[in-house]
Coordinates of N, CA, C and O in Angstrom, one line a residue:
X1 N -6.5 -13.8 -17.6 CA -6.3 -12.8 -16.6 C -7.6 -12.1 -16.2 O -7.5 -11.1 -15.4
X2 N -8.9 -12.5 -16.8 CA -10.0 -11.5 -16.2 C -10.3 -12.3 -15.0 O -10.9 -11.6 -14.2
X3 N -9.9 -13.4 -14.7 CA -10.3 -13.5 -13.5 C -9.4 -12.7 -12.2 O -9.7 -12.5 -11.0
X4 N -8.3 -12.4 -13.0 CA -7.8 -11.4 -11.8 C -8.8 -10.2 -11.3 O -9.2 -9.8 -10.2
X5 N -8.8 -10.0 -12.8 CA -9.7 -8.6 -12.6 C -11.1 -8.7 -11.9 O -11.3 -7.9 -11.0
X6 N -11.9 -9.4 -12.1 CA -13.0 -9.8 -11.3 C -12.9 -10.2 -9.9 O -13.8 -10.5 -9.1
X7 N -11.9 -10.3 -9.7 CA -11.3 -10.9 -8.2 C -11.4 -9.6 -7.5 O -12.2 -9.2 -6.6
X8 N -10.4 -8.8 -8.3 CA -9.8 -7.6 -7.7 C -11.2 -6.8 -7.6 O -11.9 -6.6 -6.6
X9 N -11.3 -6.7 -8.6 CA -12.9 -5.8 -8.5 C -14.2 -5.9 -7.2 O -14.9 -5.1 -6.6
X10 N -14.1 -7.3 -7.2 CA -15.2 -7.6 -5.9 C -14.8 -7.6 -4.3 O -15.4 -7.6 -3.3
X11 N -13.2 -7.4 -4.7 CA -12.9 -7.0 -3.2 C -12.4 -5.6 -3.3 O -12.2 -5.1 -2.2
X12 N -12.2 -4.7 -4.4 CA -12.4 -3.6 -4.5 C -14.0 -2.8 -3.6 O -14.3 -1.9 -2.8
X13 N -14.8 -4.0 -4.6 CA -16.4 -2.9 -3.8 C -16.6 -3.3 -2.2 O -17.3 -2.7 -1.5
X14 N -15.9 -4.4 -1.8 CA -15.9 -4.7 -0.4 C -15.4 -3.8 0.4 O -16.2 -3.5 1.3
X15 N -14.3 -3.2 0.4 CA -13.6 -2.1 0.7 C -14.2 -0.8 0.4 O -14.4 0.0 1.3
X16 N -14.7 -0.7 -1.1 CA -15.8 0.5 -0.6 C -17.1 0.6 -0.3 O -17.7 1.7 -0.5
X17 N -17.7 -0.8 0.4 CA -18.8 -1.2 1.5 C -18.3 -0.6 2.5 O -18.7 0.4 3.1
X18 N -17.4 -1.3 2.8 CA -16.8 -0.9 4.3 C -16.5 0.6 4.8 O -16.9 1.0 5.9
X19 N -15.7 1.3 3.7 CA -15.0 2.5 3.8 C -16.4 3.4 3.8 O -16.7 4.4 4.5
X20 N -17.0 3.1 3.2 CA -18.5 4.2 2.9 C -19.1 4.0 4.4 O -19.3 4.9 5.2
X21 N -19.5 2.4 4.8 CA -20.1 2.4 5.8 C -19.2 3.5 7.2 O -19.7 4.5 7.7
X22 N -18.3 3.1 7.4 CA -17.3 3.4 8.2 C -17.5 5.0 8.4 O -17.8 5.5 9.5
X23 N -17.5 5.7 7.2 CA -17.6 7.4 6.6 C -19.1 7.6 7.5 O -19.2 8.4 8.4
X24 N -20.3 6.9 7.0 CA -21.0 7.4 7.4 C -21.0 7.0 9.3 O -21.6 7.8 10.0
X25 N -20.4 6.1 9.8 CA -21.1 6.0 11.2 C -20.3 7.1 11.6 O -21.0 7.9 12.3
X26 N -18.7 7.5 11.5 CA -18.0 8.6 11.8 C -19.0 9.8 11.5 O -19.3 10.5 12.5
X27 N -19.6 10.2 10.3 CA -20.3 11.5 10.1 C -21.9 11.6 11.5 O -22.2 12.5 12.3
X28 N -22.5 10.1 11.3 CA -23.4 10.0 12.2 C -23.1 10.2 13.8 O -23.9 10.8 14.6
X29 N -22.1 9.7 13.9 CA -22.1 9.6 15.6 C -20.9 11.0 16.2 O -20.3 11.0 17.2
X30 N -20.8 11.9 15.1 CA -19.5 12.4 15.0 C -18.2 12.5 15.8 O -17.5 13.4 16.2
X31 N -18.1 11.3 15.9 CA -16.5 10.8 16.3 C -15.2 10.3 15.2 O -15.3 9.2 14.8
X32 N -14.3 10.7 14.9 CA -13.8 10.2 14.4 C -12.3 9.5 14.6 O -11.2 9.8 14.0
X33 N -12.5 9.0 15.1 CA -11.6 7.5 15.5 C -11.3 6.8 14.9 O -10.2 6.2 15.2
X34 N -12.3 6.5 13.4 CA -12.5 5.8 12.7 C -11.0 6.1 11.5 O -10.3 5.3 10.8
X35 N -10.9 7.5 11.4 CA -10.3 7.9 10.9 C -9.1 7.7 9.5 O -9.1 7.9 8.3
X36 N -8.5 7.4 10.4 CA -7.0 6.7 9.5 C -7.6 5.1 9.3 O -6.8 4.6 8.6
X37 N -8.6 4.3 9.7 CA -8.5 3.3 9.0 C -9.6 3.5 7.9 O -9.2 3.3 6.7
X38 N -10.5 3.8 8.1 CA -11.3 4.4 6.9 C -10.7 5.1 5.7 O -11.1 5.0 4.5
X39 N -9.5 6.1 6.1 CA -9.2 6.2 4.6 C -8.2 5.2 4.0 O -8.0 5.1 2.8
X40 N -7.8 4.4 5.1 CA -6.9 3.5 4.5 C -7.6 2.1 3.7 O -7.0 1.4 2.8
X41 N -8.8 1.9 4.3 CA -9.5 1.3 3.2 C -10.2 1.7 2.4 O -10.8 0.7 1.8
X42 N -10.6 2.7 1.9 CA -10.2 3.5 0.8 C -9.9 3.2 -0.2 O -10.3 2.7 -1.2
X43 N -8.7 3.7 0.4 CA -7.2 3.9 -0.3 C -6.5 3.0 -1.2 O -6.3 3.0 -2.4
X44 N -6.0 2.0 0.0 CA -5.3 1.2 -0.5 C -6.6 -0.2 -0.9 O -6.5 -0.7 -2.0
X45 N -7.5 -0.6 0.0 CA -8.9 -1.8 -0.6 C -9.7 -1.4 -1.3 O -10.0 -2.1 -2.2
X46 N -10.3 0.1 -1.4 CA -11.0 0.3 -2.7 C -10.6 0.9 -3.8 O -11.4 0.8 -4.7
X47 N -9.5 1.7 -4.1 CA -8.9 2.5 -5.0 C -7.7 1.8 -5.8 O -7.7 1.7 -7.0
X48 N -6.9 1.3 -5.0 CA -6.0 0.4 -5.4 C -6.4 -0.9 -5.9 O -6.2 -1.2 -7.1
X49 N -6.8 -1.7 -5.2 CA -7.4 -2.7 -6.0 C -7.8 -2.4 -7.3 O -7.4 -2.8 -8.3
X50 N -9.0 -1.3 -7.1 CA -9.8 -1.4 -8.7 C -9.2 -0.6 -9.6 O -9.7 -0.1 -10.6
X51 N -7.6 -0.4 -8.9 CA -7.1 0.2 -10.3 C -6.0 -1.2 -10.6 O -5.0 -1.2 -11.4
X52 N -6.3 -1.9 -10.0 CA -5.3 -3.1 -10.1 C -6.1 -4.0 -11.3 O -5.5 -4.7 -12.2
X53 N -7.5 -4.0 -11.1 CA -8.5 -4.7 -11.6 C -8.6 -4.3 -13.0 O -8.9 -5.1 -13.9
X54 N -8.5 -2.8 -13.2 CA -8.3 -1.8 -14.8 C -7.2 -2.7 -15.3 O -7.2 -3.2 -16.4
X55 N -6.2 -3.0 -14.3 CA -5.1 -3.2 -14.9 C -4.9 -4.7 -15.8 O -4.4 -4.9 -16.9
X56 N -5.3 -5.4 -15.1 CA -5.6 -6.9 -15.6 C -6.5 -7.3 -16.6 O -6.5 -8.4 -17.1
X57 N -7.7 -5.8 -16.9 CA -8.2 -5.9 -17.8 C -8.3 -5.6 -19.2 O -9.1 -5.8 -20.2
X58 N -6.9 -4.8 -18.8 CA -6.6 -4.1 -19.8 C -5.7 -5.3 -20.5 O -5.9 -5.8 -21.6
X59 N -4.4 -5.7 -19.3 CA -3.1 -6.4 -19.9 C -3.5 -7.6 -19.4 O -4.3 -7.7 -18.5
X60 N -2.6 -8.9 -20.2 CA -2.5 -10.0 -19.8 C -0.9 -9.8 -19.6 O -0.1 -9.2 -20.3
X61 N -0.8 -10.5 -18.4 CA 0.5 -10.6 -17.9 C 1.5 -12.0 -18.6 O 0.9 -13.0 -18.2
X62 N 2.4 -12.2 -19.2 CA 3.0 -13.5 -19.2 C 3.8 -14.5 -18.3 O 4.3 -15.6 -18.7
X63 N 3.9 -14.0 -17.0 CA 4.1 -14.7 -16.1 C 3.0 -14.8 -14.9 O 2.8 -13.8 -14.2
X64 N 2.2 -15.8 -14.7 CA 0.9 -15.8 -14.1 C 1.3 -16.4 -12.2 O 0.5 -16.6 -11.3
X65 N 2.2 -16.4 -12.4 CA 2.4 -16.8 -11.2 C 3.2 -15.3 -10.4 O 3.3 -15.5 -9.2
X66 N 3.6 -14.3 -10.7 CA 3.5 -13.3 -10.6 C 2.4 -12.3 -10.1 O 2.1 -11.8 -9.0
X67 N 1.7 -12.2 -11.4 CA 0.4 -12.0 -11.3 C -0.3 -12.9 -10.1 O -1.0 -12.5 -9.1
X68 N -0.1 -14.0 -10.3 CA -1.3 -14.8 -8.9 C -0.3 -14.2 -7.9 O -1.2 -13.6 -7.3
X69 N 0.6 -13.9 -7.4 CA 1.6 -13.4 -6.2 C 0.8 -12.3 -5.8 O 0.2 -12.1 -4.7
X70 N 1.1 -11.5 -6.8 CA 0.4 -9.8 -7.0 C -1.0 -9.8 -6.1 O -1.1 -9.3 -5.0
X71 N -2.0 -10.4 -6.9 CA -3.1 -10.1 -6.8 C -3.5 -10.9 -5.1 O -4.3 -10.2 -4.4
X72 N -3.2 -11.7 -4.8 CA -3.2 -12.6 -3.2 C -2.9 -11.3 -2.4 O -3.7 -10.5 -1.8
X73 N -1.1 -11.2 -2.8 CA -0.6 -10.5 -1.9 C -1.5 -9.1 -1.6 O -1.6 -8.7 -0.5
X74 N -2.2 -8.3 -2.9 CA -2.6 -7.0 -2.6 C -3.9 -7.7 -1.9 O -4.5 -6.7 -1.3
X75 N -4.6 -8.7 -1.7 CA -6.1 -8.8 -1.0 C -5.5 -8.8 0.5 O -5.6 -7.8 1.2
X76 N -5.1 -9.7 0.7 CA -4.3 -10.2 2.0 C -3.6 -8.7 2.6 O -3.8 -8.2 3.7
X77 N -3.0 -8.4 1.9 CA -2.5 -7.0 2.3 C -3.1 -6.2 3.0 O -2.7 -5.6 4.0
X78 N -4.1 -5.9 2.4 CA -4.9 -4.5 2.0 C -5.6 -4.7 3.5 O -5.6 -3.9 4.4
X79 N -6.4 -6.0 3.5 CA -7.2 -6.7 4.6 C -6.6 -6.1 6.0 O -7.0 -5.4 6.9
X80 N -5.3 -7.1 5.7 CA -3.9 -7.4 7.0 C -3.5 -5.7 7.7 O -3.4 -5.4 8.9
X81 N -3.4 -4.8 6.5 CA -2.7 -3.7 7.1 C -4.1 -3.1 8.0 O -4.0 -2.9 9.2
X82 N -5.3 -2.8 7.3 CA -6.3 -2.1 7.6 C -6.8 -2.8 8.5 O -7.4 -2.0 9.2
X83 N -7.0 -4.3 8.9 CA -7.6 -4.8 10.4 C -6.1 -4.7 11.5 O -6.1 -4.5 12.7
X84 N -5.3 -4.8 11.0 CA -3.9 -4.4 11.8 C -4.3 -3.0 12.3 O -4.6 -2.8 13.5
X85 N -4.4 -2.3 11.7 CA -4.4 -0.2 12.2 C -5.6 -0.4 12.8 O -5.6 0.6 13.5
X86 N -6.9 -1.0 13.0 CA -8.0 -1.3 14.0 C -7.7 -1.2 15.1 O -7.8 -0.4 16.0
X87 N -7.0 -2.8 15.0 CA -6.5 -3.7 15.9 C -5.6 -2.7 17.2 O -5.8 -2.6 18.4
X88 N -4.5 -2.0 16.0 CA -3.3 -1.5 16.8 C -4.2 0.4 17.5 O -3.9 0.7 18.7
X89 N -4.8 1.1 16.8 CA -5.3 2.2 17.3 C -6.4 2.1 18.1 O -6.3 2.8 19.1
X90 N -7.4 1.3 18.0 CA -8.5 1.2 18.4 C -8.7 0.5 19.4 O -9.5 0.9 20.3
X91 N -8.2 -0.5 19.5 CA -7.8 -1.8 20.6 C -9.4 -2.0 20.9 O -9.9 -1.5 22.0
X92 N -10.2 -2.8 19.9 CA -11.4 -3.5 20.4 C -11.2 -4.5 21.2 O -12.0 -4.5 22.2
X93 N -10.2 -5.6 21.3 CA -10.3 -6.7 22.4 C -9.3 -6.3 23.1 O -8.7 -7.4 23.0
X94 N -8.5 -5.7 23.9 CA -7.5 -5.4 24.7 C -6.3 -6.4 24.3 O -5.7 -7.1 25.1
X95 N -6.2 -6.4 23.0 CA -4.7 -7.8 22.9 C -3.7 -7.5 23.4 O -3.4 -6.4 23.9
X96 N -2.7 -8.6 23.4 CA -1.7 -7.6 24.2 C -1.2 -6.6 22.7 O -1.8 -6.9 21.6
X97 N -0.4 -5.7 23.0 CA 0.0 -4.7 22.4 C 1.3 -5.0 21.1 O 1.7 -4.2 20.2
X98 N 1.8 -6.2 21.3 CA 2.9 -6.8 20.4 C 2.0 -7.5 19.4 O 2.3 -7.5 18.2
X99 N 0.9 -8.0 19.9 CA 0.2 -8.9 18.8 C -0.6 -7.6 18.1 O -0.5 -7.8 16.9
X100 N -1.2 -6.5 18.4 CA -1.7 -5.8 17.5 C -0.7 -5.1 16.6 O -1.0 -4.8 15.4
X101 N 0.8 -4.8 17.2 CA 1.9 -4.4 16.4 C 2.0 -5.5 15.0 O 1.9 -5.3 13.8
X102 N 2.2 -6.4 15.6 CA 2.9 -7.7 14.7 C 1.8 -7.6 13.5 O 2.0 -7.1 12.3
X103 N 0.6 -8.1 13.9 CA -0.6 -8.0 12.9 C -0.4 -6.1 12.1 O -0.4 -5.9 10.8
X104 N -0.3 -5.5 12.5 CA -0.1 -4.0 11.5 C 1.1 -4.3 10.6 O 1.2 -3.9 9.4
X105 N 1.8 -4.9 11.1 CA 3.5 -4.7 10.3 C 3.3 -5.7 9.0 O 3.7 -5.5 7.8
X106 N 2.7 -6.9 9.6 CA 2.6 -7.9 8.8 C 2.0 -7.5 7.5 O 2.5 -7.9 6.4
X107 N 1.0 -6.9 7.6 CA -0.2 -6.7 6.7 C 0.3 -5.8 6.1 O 0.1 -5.8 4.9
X108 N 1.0 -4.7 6.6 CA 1.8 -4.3 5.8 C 2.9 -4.2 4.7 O 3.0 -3.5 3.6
X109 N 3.6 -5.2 5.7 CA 4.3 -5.8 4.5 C 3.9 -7.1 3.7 O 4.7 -7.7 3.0
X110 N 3.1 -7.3 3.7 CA 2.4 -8.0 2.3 C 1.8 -7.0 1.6 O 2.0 -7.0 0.3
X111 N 1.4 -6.2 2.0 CA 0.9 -4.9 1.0 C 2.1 -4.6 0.2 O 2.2 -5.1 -1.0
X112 N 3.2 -3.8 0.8 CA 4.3 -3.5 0.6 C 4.9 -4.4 -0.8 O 5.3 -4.0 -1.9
X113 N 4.5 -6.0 -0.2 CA 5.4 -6.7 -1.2 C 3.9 -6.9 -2.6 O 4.3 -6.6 -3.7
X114 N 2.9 -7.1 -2.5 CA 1.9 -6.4 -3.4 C 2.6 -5.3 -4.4 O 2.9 -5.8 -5.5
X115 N 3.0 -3.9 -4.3 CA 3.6 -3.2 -5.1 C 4.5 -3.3 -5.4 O 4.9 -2.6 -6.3
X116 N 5.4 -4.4 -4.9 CA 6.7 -4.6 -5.6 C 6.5 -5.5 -6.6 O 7.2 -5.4 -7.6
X117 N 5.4 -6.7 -6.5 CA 5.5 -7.9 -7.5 C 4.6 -6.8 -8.6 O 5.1 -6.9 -9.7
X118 N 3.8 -5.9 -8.6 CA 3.3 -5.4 -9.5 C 3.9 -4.3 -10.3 O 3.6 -3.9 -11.5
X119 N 4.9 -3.7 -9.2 CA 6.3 -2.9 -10.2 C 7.0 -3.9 -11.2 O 7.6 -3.6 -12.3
X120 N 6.9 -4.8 -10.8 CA 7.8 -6.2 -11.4 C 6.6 -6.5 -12.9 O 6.9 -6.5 -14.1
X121 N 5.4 -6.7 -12.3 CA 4.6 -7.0 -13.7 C 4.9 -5.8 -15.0 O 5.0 -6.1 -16.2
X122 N 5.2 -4.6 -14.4 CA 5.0 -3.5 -15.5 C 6.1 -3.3 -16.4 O 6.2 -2.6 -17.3
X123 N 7.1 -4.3 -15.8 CA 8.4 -4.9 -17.0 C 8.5 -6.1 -17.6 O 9.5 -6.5 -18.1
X124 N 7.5 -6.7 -17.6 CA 7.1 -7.7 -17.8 C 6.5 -8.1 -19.2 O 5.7 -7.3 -19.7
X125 N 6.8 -9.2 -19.9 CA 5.6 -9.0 -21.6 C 4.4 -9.0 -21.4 O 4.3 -9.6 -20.3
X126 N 3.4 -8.7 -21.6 CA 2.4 -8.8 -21.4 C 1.2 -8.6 -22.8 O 1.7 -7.6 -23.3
X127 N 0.3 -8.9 -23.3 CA -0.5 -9.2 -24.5 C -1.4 -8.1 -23.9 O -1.8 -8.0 -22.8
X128 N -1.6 -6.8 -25.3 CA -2.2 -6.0 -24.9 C -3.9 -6.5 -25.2 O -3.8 -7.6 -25.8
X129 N -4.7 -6.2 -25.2 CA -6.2 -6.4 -25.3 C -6.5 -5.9 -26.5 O -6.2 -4.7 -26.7
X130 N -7.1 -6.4 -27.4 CA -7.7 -5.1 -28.2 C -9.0 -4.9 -28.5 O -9.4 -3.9 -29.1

């Protein structure tokens, strides 16, 4: 399972590439627009993740196809919700207005389902580390 963890971890610091850069162009140009998506990648791509990544490294999960669910679903998610709230508040390419909806919801709910397969790991057996 450390490859979970090293998964999670490198797109944890990706998220807080992004979220940092994002912080500073908002402080630099002082607009913030940026706003709600910057804390949301944050939040849920750098904070979550790398506590997802503690988590895998601490435990081995015994159902790995779970875990591989988990860990997809939270990259995909995290990505999906936070270029979705771009997409949907910011409107860089004028899409139509259903496909920036669609893309927020979606992404979200892979996120969504993200916390649920990992509520599911924490009843799960799992081999503690020592």
């Amino acid at each position: 399972m450390s490859k979970y963890s090293k998964v999670l971890l490198r797109f944890s610091a990706l998220f807080a590439v992004i979220g940092a850069f994002l912080g500073s162009h908002m402080a630099g140009s002082g607009s913030y627009q940026f706003k709600t998506v910057h804390a949301h990648i944050l939040v849920v791509g750098w904070l979550t993740l790398f506590a997802w990544a503690v988590y895998y490294k601490v435990f081995t999960p015994a159902k790995t196809v779970i875990a591989t669910l988990h860990v997809w679903s939270a990259i995909i998610g995290a990505a999906g919700l936070t270029i979705g709230m771009w997409l949907y508040y910011l409107k860089p390419f004028n899409l139509n207005e259903t496909v920036d909806t669609v893309f927020f919801i979606v992404g979200g709910s892979i996120l969504l389902l993200s916390f649920i397969f990992f509520f599911i790991l924490t009843f799960m057996k799992t081999e503690e580390k020592q």
